């Protein structure tokens, strides 16, 4: 099993998305990239912790490649929005890939560069590719939040994207 960590706005929808991808065995909402240990959601919402809302994905590389996860990440949110995603503003909503190996770093950077080279979006991709930092799981009530609360996602869902 391998890990991948993505920030693409409110983690509720990001977690929900990756949970549905075949080959993904777990997706946990949490915080990473900041300087506060064991942060709470309330602290992160003050926009002073440096943390982003992220999802730590556990996947079986024999079933789904890291490239595929990165490509899905770039399709399931708008990576041209700086420090915001849809209705949510602030650095906690930044678009970021935390890489867990030199290979992940190379792949993530290559995919980002390829999108920019192809002018895949009307504006440049602003996703930052950073070495993985400590991941702090979010409070229990944030895990599987959409399912528990029967709320629609702010993000496209995997089924919608893949037409299933
Ligand atoms: N706009 C969202 C943000 C939640 S997310 C966990 C809300 O309904 O509060 O940042």
Coordinates of C-alpha atoms and ligand atoms in Angstrom, one line a residue:
X1 CA 0.0 0.0 0.0
X2 CA 1.2 3.5 -0.9
X3 CA 0.0 6.9 0.3
X4 CA -0.9 10.0 -1.6
X5 CA -1.9 13.4 -0.1
X6 CA -4.0 16.0 -1.9
X7 CA -5.4 19.4 -1.0
X8 CA -8.2 20.5 -3.3
X9 CA -10.5 22.7 -1.2
X10 CA -12.9 21.5 1.4
X11 CA -11.8 18.0 2.4
X12 CA -15.3 16.6 2.7
X13 CA -15.7 16.4 -1.1
X14 CA -12.1 15.4 -1.7
X15 CA -12.3 12.5 0.7
X16 CA -15.7 11.4 -0.8
X17 CA -14.2 11.6 -4.3
X18 CA -11.1 9.5 -3.6
X19 CA -13.0 6.9 -1.5
X20 CA -14.9 5.9 -4.7
X21 CA -11.8 5.4 -6.8
X22 CA -11.1 1.7 -7.4
X23 CA -7.8 0.7 -5.9
X24 CA -8.2 3.2 -3.0
X25 CA -8.6 1.4 0.3
X26 CA -8.9 4.5 2.6
X27 CA -9.2 8.2 2.5
X28 CA -8.8 10.3 5.6
X29 CA -9.5 14.0 6.0
X30 CA -6.9 16.1 7.8
X31 CA -4.5 19.0 7.9
X32 CA -1.0 19.4 6.6
X33 CA 1.5 21.9 5.6
X34 CA 1.3 24.2 8.6
X35 CA 3.3 24.8 11.7
X36 CA 0.7 24.0 14.5
X37 CA 0.8 20.5 16.0
X38 CA -2.5 18.6 16.3
X39 CA -4.6 21.5 15.0
X40 CA -8.3 21.7 15.4
X41 CA -10.7 22.7 12.6
X42 CA -11.5 25.9 14.5
X43 CA -7.8 26.8 14.5
X44 CA -7.3 26.0 10.9
X45 CA -10.3 28.2 10.0
X46 CA -8.5 31.3 11.5
X47 CA -6.1 31.1 8.5
X48 CA -3.1 31.4 10.8
X49 CA -1.9 27.8 11.1
X50 CA -0.5 27.5 7.6
X51 CA -2.4 24.2 7.3
X52 CA -4.3 23.1 4.3
X53 CA -7.3 20.8 4.4
X54 CA -6.0 17.6 2.8
X55 CA -6.9 14.0 2.3
X56 CA -4.5 11.2 2.9
X57 CA -5.3 8.5 0.4
X58 CA -4.1 4.9 0.8
X59 CA -4.0 3.0 -2.4
X60 CA -2.8 -0.3 -3.9
X61 CA -0.3 0.6 -6.7
X62 CA -1.1 -2.7 -8.4
X63 CA -4.7 -1.5 -8.9
X64 CA -4.3 2.2 -9.4
X65 CA -1.2 4.1 -10.4
X66 CA -0.1 7.3 -8.7
X67 CA -0.3 9.0 -12.1
X68 CA -4.0 8.2 -12.4
X69 CA -4.6 9.6 -8.9
X70 CA -2.8 12.8 -9.8
X71 CA -4.8 13.1 -13.1
X72 CA -8.0 12.6 -11.2
X73 CA -7.0 15.2 -8.7
X74 CA -6.4 17.8 -11.5
X75 CA -9.9 16.9 -12.9
X76 CA -11.9 17.0 -9.7
X77 CA -11.1 20.6 -8.7
X78 CA -10.0 23.8 -10.3
X79 CA -6.2 24.0 -9.9
X80 CA -6.0 27.5 -11.2
X81 CA -7.7 29.0 -8.1
X82 CA -5.2 30.5 -5.7
X83 CA -6.0 30.0 -2.0
X84 CA -9.6 29.3 -2.7
X85 CA -11.8 26.6 -4.1
X86 CA -15.4 27.3 -5.2
X87 CA -17.2 29.0 -2.4
X88 CA -14.4 28.6 0.1
X89 CA -11.6 31.2 0.6
X90 CA -8.3 31.1 2.5
X91 CA -5.0 29.3 2.4
X92 CA -6.6 26.2 4.0
X93 CA -8.3 25.7 0.7
X94 CA -5.2 25.9 -1.4
X95 CA -4.4 23.4 -4.2
X96 CA -1.5 21.3 -3.1
X97 CA 0.1 17.9 -3.6
X98 CA 2.2 16.6 -0.8
X99 CA 4.6 14.0 -2.2
X100 CA 5.8 10.9 -0.4
X101 CA 8.8 9.9 -2.5
X102 CA 11.1 11.4 -5.2
X103 CA 9.0 9.4 -7.8
X104 CA 5.7 10.9 -6.6
X105 CA 7.4 14.3 -6.7
X106 CA 8.5 13.8 -10.3
X107 CA 5.2 12.6 -11.5
X108 CA 3.2 15.3 -9.8
X109 CA 5.5 18.0 -11.2
X110 CA 5.4 16.5 -14.7
X111 CA 1.6 16.3 -14.7
X112 CA 1.3 19.9 -13.6
X113 CA 3.9 21.1 -16.2
X114 CA 2.1 19.1 -18.9
X115 CA -1.2 20.8 -18.1
X116 CA 0.4 24.2 -18.3
X117 CA 2.3 23.4 -21.5
X118 CA -0.9 22.3 -23.1
X119 CA -2.8 25.3 -21.8
X120 CA -5.3 22.9 -20.5
X121 CA -6.9 25.6 -18.5
X122 CA -7.5 29.3 -19.4
X123 CA -5.2 30.3 -16.5
X124 CA -2.0 28.7 -15.1
X125 CA -2.2 25.8 -12.7
X126 CA -1.2 27.1 -9.3
X127 CA -1.1 23.8 -7.4
X128 CA 2.0 23.6 -5.3
X129 CA 4.0 20.4 -5.2
X130 CA 5.6 20.0 -1.8
X131 CA 7.4 17.3 0.2
X132 CA 5.0 15.5 2.6
X133 CA 4.9 17.0 6.1
X134 CA 3.2 15.7 9.2
X135 CA -0.4 14.8 8.5
X136 CA -2.9 15.5 11.3
X137 CA -6.2 13.6 10.9
X138 CA -9.2 15.9 11.3
X139 CA -11.8 15.5 14.0
X140 CA -14.0 12.4 13.7
X141 CA -17.1 14.3 12.7
X142 CA -15.2 15.5 9.5
X143 CA -14.6 11.9 8.4
X144 CA -17.2 10.7 5.9
X145 CA -18.9 14.0 6.6
X146 CA -21.1 14.0 3.4
X147 CA -22.3 10.5 3.9
X148 CA -23.0 11.0 7.6
X149 CA -24.9 14.2 7.0
X150 CA -26.5 13.3 3.7
X151 CA -25.0 16.4 2.0
X152 CA -24.2 16.9 -1.6
X153 CA -20.5 17.5 -2.5
X154 CA -19.0 20.8 -3.5
X155 CA -16.8 18.8 -5.8
X156 CA -17.6 16.6 -8.8
X157 CA -17.9 13.0 -7.6
X158 CA -15.9 10.1 -9.1
X159 CA -19.1 8.6 -10.5
X160 CA -20.1 11.9 -12.1
X161 CA -16.6 12.4 -13.6
X162 CA -16.4 8.9 -14.9
X163 CA -20.0 8.7 -16.0
X164 CA -20.8 5.7 -13.9
Ligands
LIG1 N1 -18.1 25.9 3.0 C1 -17.9 24.7 3.8 C2 -16.5 24.5 4.3 C3 -16.4 23.3 5.1 S1 -14.9 22.6 4.9 C4 -14.7 21.4 6.0 C5 -18.9 24.7 4.9 O1 -20.0 24.4 4.6 O2 -18.7 25.1 6.0 O3 -13.8 23.6 5.0

